[in-house]
CSV table of C-alpha atoms and ligand atoms in Angstrom, one decimal:
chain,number,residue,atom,x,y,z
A,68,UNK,CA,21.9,-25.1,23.9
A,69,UNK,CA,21.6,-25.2,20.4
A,70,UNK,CA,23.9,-23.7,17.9
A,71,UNK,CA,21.5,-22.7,14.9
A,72,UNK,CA,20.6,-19.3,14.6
A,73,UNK,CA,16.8,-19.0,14.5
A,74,UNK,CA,15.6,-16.3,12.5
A,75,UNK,CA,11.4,-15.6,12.6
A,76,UNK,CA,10.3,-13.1,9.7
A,77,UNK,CA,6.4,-12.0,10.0
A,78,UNK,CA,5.2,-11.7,6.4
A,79,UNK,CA,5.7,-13.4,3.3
A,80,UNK,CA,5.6,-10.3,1.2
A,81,UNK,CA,8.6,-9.2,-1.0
A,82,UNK,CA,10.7,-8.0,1.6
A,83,UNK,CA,10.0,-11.0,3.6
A,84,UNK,CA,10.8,-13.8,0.9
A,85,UNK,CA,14.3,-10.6,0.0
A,86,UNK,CA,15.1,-11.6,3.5
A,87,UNK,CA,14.3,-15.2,3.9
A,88,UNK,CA,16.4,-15.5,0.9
A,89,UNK,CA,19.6,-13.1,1.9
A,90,UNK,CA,19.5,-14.8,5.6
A,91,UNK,CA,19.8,-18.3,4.0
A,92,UNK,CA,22.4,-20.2,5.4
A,93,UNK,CA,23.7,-23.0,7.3
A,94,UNK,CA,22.9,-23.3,10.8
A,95,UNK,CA,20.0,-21.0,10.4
A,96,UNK,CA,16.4,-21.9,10.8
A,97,UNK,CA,13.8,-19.4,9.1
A,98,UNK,CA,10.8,-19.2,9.8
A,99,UNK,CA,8.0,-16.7,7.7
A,100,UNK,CA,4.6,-16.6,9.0
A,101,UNK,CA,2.4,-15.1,7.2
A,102,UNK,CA,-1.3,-14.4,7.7
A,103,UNK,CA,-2.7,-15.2,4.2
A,104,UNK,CA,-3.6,-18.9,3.3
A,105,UNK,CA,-1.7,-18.6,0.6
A,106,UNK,CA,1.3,-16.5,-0.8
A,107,UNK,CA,-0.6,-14.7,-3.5
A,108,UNK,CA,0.2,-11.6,-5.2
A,109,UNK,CA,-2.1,-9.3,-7.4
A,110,UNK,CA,-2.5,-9.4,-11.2
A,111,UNK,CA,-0.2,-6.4,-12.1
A,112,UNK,CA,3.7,-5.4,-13.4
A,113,UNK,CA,6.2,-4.2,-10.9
A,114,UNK,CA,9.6,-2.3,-11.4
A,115,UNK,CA,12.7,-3.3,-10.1
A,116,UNK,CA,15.5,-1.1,-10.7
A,117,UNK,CA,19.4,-1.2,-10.9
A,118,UNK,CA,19.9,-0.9,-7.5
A,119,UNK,CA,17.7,-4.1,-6.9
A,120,UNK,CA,17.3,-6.0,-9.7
A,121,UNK,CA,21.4,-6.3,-9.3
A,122,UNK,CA,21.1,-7.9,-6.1
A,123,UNK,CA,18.3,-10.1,-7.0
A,124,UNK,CA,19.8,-11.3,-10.2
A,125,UNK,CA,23.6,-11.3,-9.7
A,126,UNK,CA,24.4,-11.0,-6.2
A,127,UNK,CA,21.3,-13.8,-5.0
A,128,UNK,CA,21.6,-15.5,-8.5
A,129,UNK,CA,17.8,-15.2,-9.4
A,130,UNK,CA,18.5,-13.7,-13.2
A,131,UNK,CA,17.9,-17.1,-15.1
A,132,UNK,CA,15.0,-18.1,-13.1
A,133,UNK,CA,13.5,-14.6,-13.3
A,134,UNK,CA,14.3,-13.9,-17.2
A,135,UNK,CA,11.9,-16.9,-17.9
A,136,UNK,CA,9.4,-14.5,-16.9
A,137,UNK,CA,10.3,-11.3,-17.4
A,138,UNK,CA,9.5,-8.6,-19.9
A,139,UNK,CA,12.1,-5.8,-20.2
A,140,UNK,CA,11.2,-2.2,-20.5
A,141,UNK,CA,13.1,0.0,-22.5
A,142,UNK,CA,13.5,2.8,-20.0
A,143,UNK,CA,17.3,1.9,-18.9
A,144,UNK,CA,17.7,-0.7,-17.1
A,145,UNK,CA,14.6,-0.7,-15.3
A,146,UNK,CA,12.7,-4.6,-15.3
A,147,UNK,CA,9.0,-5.0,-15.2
A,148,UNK,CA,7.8,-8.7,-13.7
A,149,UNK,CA,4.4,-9.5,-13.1
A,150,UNK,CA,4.1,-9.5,-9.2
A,151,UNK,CA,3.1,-13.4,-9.1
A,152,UNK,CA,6.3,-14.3,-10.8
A,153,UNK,CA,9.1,-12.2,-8.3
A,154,UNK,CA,6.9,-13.3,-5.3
A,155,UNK,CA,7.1,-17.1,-6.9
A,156,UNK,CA,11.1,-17.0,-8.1
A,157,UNK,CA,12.0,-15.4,-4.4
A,158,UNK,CA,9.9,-18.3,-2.2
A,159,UNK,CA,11.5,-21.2,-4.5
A,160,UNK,CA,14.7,-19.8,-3.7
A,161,UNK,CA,13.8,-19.7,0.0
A,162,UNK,CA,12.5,-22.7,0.0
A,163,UNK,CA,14.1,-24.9,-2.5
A,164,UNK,CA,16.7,-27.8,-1.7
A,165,UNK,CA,18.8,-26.8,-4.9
A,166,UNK,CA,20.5,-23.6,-2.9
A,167,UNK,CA,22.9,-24.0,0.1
A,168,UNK,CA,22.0,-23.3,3.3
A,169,UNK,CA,19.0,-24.7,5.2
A,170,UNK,CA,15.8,-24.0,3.4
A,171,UNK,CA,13.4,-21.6,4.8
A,172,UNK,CA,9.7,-22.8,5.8
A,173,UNK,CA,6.9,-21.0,5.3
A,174,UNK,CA,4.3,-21.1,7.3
A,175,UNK,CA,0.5,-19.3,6.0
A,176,UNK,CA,-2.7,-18.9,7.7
A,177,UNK,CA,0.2,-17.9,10.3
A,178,UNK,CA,-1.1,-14.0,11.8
A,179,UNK,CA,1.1,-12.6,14.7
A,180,UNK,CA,-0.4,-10.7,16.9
A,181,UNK,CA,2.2,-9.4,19.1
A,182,UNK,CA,5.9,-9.7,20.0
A,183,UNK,CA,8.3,-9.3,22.8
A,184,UNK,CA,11.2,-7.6,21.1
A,185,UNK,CA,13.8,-8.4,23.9
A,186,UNK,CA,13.2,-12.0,24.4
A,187,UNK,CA,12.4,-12.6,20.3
A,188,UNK,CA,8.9,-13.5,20.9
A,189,UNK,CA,6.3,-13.5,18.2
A,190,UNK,CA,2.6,-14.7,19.3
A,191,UNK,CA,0.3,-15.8,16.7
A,192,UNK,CA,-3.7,-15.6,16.6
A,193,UNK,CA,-4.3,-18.9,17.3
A,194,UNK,CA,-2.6,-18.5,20.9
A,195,UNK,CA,0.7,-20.2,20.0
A,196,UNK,CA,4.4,-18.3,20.4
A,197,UNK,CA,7.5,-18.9,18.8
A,198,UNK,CA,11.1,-17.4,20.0
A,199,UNK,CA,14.0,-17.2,17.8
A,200,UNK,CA,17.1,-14.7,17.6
A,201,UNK,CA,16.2,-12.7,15.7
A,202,UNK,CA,12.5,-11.1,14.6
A,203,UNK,CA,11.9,-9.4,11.1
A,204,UNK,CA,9.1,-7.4,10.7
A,205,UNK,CA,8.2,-7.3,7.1
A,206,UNK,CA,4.0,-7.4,7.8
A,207,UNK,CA,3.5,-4.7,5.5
A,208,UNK,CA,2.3,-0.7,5.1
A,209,UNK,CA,-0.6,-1.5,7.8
A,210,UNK,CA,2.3,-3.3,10.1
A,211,UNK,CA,0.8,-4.8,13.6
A,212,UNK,CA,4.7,-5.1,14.2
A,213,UNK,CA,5.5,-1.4,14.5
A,214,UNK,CA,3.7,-0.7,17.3
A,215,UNK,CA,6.2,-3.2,19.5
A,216,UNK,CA,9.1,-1.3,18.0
A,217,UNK,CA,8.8,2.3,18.4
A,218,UNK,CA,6.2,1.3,21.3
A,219,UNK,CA,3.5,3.5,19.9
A,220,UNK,CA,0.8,3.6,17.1
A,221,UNK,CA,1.9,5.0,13.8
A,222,UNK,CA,0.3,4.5,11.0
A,223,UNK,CA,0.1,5.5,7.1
A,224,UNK,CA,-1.3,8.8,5.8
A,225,UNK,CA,-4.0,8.9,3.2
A,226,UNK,CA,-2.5,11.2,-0.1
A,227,UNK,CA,-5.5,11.6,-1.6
A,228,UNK,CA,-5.2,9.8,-4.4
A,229,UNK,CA,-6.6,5.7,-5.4
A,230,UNK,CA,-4.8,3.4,-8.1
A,231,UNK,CA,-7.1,1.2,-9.7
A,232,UNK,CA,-4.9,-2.0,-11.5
A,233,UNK,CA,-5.6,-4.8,-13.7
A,234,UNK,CA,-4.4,-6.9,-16.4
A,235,UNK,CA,-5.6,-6.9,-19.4
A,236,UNK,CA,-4.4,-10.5,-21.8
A,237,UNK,CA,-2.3,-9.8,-24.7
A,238,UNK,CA,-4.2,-11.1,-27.4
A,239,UNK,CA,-7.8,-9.6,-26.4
A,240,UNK,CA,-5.9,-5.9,-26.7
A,241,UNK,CA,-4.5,-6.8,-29.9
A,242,UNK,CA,-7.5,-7.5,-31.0
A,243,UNK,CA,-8.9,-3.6,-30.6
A,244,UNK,CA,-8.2,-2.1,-33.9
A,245,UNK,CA,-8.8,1.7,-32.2
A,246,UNK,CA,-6.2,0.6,-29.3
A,247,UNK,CA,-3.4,-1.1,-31.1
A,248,UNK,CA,-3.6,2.0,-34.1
A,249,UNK,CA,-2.1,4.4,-31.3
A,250,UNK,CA,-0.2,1.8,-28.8
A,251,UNK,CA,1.3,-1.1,-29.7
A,252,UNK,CA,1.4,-3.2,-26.6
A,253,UNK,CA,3.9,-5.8,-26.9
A,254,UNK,CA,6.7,-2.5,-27.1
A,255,UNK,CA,8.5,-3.0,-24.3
A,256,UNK,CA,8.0,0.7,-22.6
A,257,UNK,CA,6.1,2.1,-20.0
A,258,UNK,CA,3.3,4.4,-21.7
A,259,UNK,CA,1.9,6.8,-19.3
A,260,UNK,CA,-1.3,9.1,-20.1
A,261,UNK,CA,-2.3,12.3,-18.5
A,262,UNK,CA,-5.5,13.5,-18.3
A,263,UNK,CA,-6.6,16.2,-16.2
A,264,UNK,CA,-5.5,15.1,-12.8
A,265,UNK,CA,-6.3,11.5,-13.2
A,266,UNK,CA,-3.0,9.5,-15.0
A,267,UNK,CA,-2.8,5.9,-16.6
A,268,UNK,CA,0.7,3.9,-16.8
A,269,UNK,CA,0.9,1.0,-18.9
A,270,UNK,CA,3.1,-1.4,-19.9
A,271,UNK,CA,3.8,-5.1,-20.7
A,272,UNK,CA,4.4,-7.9,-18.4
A,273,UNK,CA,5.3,-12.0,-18.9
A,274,UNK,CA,7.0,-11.1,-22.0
A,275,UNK,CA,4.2,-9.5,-23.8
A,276,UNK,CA,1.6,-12.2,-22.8
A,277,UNK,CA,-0.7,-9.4,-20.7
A,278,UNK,CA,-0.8,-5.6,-20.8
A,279,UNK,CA,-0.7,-4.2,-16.9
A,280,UNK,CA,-2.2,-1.1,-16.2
A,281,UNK,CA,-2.4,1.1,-13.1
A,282,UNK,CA,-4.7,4.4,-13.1
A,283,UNK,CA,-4.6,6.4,-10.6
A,284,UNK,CA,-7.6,8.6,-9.7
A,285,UNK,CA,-7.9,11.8,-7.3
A,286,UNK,CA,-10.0,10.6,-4.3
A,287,UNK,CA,-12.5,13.1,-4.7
A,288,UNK,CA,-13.5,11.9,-8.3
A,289,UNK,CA,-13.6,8.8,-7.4
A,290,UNK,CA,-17.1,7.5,-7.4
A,291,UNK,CA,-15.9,4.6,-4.4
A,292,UNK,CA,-14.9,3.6,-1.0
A,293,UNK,CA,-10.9,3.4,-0.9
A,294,UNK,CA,-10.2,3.3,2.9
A,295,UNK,CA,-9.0,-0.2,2.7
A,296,UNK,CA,-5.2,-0.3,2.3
A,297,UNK,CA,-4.7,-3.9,1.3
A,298,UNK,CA,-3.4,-4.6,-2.7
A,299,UNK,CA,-6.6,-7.1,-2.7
A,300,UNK,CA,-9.8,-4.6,-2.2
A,301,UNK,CA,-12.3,-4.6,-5.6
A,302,UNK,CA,-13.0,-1.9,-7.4
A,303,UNK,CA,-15.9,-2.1,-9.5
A,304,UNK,CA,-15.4,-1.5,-13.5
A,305,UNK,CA,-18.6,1.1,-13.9
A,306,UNK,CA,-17.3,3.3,-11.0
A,307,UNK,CA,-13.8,3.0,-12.9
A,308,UNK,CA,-15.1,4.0,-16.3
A,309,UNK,CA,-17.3,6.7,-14.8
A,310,UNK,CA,-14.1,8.3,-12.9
A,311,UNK,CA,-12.2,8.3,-16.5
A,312,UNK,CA,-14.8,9.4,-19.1
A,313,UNK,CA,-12.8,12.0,-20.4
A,314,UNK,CA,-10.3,10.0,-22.1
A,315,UNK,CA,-11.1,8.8,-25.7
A,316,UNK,CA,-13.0,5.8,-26.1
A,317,UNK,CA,-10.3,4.0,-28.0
A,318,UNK,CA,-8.4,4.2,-24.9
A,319,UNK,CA,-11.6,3.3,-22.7
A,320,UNK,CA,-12.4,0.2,-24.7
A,321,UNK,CA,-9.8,-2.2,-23.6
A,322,UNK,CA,-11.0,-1.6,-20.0
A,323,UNK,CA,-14.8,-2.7,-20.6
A,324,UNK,CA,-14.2,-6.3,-20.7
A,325,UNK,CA,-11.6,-6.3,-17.7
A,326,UNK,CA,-12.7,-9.0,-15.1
A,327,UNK,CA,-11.0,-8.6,-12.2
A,328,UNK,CA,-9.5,-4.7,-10.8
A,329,UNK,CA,-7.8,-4.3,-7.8
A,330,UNK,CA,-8.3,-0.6,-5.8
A,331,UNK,CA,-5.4,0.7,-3.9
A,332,UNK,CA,-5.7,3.9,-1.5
A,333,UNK,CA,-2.4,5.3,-1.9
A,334,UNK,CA,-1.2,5.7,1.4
A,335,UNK,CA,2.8,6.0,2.6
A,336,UNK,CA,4.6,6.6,6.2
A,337,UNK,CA,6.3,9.8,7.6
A,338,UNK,CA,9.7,8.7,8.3
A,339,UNK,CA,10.1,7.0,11.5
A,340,UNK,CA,12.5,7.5,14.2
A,341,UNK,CA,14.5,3.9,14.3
A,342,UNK,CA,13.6,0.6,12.7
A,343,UNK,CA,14.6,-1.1,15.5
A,344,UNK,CA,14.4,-2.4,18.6
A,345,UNK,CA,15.9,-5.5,20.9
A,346,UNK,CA,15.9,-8.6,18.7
A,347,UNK,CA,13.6,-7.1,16.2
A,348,UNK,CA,13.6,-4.7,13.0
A,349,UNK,CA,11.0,-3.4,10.3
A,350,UNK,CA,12.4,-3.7,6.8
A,351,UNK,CA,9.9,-2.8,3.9
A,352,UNK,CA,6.7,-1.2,3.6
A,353,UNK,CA,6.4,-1.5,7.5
A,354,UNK,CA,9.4,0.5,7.9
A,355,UNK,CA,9.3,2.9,5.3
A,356,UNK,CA,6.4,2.8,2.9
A,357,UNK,CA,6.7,5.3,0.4
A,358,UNK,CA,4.7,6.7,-3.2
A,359,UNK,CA,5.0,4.5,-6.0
A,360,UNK,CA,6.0,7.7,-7.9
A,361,UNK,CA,9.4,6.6,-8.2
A,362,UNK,CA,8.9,3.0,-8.1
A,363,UNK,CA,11.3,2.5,-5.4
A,364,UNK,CA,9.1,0.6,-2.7
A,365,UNK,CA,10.0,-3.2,-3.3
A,366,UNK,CA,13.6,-1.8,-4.3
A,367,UNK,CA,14.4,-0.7,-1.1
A,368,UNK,CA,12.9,-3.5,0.3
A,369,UNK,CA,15.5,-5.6,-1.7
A,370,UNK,CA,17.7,-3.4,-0.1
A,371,UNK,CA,16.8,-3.8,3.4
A,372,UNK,CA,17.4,-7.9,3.0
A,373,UNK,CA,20.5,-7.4,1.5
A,374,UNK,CA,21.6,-4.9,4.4
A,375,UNK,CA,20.7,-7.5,7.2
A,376,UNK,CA,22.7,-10.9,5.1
A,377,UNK,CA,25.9,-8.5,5.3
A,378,UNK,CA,25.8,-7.1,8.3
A,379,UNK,CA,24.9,-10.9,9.7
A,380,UNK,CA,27.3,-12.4,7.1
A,381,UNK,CA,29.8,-13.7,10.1
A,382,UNK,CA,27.2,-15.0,12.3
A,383,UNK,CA,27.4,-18.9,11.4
A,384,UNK,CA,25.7,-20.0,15.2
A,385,UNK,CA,23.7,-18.4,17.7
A,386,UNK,CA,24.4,-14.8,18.3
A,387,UNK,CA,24.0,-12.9,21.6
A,388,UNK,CA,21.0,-10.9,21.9
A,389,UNK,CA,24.3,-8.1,22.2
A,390,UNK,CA,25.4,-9.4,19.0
A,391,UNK,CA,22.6,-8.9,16.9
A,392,UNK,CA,21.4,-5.8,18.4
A,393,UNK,CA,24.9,-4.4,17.2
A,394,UNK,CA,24.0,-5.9,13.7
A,395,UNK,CA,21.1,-4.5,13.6
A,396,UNK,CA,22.1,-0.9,14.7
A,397,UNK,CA,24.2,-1.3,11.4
A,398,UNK,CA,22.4,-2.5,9.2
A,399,UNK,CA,19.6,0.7,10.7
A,400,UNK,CA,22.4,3.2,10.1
A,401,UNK,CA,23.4,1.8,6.3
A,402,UNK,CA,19.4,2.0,5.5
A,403,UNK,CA,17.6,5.0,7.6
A,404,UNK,CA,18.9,8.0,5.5
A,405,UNK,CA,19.1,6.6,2.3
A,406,UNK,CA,15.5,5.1,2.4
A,407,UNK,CA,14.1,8.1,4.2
A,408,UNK,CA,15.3,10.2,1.4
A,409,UNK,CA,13.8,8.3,-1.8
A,410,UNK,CA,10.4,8.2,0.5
A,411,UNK,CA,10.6,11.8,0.8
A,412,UNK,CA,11.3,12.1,-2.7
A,413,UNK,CA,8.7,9.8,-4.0
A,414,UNK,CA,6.1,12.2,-2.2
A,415,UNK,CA,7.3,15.2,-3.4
A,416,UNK,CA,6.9,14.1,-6.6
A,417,UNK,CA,3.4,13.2,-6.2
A,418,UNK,CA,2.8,17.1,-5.8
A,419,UNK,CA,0.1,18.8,-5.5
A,420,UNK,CA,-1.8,15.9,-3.4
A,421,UNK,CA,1.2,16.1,-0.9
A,422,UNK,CA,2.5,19.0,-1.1
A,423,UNK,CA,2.2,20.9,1.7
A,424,UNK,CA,3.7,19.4,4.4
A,425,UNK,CA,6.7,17.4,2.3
A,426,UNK,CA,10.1,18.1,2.9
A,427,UNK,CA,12.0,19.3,-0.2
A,428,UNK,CA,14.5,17.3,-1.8
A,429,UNK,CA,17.4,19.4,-4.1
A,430,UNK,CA,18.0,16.8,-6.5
A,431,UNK,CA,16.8,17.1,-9.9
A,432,UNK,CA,15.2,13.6,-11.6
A,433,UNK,CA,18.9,13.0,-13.3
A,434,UNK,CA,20.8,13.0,-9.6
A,435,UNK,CA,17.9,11.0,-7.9
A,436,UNK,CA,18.6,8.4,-10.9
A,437,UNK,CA,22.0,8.6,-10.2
A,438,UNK,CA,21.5,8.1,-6.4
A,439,UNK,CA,19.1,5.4,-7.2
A,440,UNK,CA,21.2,3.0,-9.0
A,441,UNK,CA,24.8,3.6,-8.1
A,442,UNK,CA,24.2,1.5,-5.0
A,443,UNK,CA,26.7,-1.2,-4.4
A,444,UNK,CA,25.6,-2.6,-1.2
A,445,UNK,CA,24.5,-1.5,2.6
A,446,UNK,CA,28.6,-1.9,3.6
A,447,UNK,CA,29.7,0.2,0.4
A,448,UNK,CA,27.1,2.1,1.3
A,449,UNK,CA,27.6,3.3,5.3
A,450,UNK,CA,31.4,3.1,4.1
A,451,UNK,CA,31.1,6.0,2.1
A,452,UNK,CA,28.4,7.8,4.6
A,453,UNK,CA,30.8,7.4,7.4
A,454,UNK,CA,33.8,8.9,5.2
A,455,UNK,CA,31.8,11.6,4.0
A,456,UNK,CA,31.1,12.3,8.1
A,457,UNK,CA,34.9,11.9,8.5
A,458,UNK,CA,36.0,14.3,6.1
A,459,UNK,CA,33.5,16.9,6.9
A,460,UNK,CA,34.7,16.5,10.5
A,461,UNK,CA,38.2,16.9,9.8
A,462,UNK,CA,37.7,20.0,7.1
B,169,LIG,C1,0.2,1.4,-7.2
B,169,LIG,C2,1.6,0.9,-6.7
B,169,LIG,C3,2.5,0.6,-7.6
B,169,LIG,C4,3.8,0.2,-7.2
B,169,LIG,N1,4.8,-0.1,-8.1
B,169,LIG,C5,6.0,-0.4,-7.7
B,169,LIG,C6,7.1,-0.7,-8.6
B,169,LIG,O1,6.9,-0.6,-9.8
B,169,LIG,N2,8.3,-1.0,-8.1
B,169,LIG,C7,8.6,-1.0,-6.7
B,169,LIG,O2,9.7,-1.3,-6.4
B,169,LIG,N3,7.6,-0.9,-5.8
B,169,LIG,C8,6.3,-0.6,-6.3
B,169,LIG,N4,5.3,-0.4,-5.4
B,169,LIG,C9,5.6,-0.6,-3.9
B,169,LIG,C10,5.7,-2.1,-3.6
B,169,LIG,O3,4.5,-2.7,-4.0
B,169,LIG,C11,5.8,-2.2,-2.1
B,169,LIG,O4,6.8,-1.4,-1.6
B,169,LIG,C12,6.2,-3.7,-1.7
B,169,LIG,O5,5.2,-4.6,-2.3
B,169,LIG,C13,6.2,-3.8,-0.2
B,169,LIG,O6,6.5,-5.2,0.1
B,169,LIG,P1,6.4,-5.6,1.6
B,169,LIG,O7,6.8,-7.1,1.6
B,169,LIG,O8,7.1,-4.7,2.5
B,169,LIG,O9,4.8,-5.5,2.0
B,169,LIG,P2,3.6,-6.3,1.5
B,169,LIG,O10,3.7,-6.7,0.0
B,169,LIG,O11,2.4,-5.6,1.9
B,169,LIG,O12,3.7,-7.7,2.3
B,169,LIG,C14,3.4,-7.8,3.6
B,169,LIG,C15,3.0,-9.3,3.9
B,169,LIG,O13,2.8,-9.4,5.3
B,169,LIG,C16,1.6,-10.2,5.6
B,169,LIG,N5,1.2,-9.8,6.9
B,169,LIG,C17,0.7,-8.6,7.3
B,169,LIG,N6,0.4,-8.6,8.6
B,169,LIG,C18,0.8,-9.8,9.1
B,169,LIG,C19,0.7,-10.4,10.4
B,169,LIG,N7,0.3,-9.7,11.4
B,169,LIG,N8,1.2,-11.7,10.5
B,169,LIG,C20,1.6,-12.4,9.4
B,169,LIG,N9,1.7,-11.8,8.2
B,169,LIG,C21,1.3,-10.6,8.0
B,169,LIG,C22,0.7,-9.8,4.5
B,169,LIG,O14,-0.3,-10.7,4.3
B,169,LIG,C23,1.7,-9.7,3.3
B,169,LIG,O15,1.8,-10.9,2.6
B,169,LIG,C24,4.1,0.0,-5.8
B,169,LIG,C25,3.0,0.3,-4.9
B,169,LIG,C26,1.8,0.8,-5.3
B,169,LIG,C27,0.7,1.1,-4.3
């Protein structure tokens, strides 16, 4: 029998390439399948904060390969990248030959249709299986892998509000005397503008060499289907204008000659039960997609890789089915709560469109911050949870 540990991870999203990178090692075959021909992401910025961007840039090693790309925002130590360039720095790490450990392989146009979480069986579309020790499910908020987990349907509730986003390049905005006399857009913050229920937040991305916006539009005003739930559904630029003719035009005329805008039903997960099951776990959006209102979503996601490298950080061969059920039992218990929370969180402050049946988090934005970044790690973490149990226990 063969020694290597064979890991499968469905979906080549961030939390898949976060966990093909924290699994690498030697004596470990990876394998991500994912559906799309191609790894792609959209044209827009993403956030990663302290808690992540740490672990991607010191603990993983990413923070020269990212800061060729990157454009810092001056909102502490929050980092905007465009979305291309973390998907692009995280698969060359996977798959590079310059890292230790065996590199990952990717395989695309790769759509799994089922598995068999006891055995560690994944079958694709095209007929074929594939076995391996252990499964990761990282396929996404619409996740086909959830079902085989928690052995029912469960899927993501509509909030009631769509996020149109594009890019808009540098020099064509600085190039709009009306914009540029209000906003200058190679300031490295993250403008946000309010206008009746409808909300714009802006900012710069590949150090100031495109402008990324995301506006997000109550459903009812806006004028087009949004039922899909992918990140690559159109939206079409009239029916974007027509839902935001209330703001000023020198803040609508930088959006009139954008070519390409992406439409995004805002959708996120009630907090499930367990994350695992067998040979298999959901990290990500499958496990616990959440409101980008904190942007915490790929964060945690950085998290959830980083939980599953320590807890398997001793397993150099082939585990026991035992053996990584008990790893993965811990790395469930370091993540559940402390992901469950900032979902929770992240919908309550998308009030009113989700108000009435959140649960209500006492924390004011100053202790969520706090709780947010001072994160050292899923061991740290259930360290100090498991204390905390102890000492209230004892008192
Ligand atoms: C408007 C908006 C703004 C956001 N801004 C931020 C932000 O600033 N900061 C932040 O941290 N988060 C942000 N988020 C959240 C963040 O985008 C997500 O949490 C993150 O992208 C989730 O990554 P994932 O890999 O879990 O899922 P995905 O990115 O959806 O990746 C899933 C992958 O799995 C593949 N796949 C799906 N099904 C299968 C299958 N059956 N077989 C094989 N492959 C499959 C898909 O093709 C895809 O590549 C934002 C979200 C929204 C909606």
């Amino acid at each position: 029998m063969s020694a290597t540990f064979r890991i499968i991870i469905v979906g080549g999203g961030i939390a898949g390439l976060a966990a093909a990178v924290a699994l690498r090692d030697k004596q470990r075959e990876i394998t991500v399948f994912e559906q799309a021909s191609q790894l792609n992401e959209i044209g827009a910025g993403i956030s990663l904060q302290p808690n992540a961007s740490k672990i991607v840039e010191d603990w993983w090693g990413l923070k020269d390969a990212l800061q060729q790309r990157k454009s810092a925002v001056d909102q502490g130590a929050r980092v905007v990248y465009h979305r291309q360039d973390l998907q692009d720095v995280l698969r060359e790490a996977a798959t590079g030959t310059d890292r230790p450990g065996c590199p990952v392989m990717i395989r695309t146009s790769s759509r799994v249709i089922s598995c068999d979480v006891d055995a560690g069986a994944v079958t694709l579309d095209d007929g074929s299986t594939a076995t391996a020790d252990l499964v990761i499910a990282a396929d996404g908020i619409k996740s086909k892998m959830r079902r085989f987990v928690l052995g029912r349907d469960q899927n993501a509730i509509p909030t009631g509000i769509s996020a149109y986003r594009f890019m808009i390049p540098m020099e064509e905005l600085e190039a709009i005397a009306e914009f540029t006399q209000f906003i200058n857009p190679r300031d490295e913050y993250t403008t946000m503008v309010l206008c009746h229920d409808h909300r714009l937040v802006m900012g710069p991305v590949r150090k100031g060499e495109a402008y990324s916006v995301v506006a997000l539009v109550p459903d009812e005003t806006l004028h087009e289907d949004s039922s899909s739930t992918s990140w690559t559904s159109h939206g079409e630029k009239s029916k974007m204008l027509g839902s935001f003719s209330d703001l000023p035009e020198w803040l609508l005329k930088p959006f009139r000659n954008v070519s390409s805008l992406g439409l995004w039903q805002l959708r996120d997960l009630e907090p499930l039960e367990t994350w695992i099951n067998g040979r298999c776990i959901l990290i990500g959006d499958a496990a616990h997609a959440m409101l980008p209102t904190q942007g915490q979503g790929a964060s945690q996601a950085i998290e959830d890789a980083e939980a599953l490298s320590a807890f398997f950080q001793d397993i150099q061969c082939r585990p026991s089915p035992h053996d990584v059920h008990c790893r993965l039992q811990d790395a469930f218990a370091s993540r559940h709560d402390r992901a469950t929370l900032i979902q929770q969180y992240s919908r309550q402050q998308a009030k009113p469109a989700t108000e009435k049946d959140s649960v209500k988090i006492k924390m004011d934005p100053e202790e969520f911050t706090s709780f947010n970044y001072t994160y050292n790690g899923a061991k740290d973490w259930l360290s100090k949870v498991q204390s905390k149990v102890q000492r209230s226990n004892n008192a």
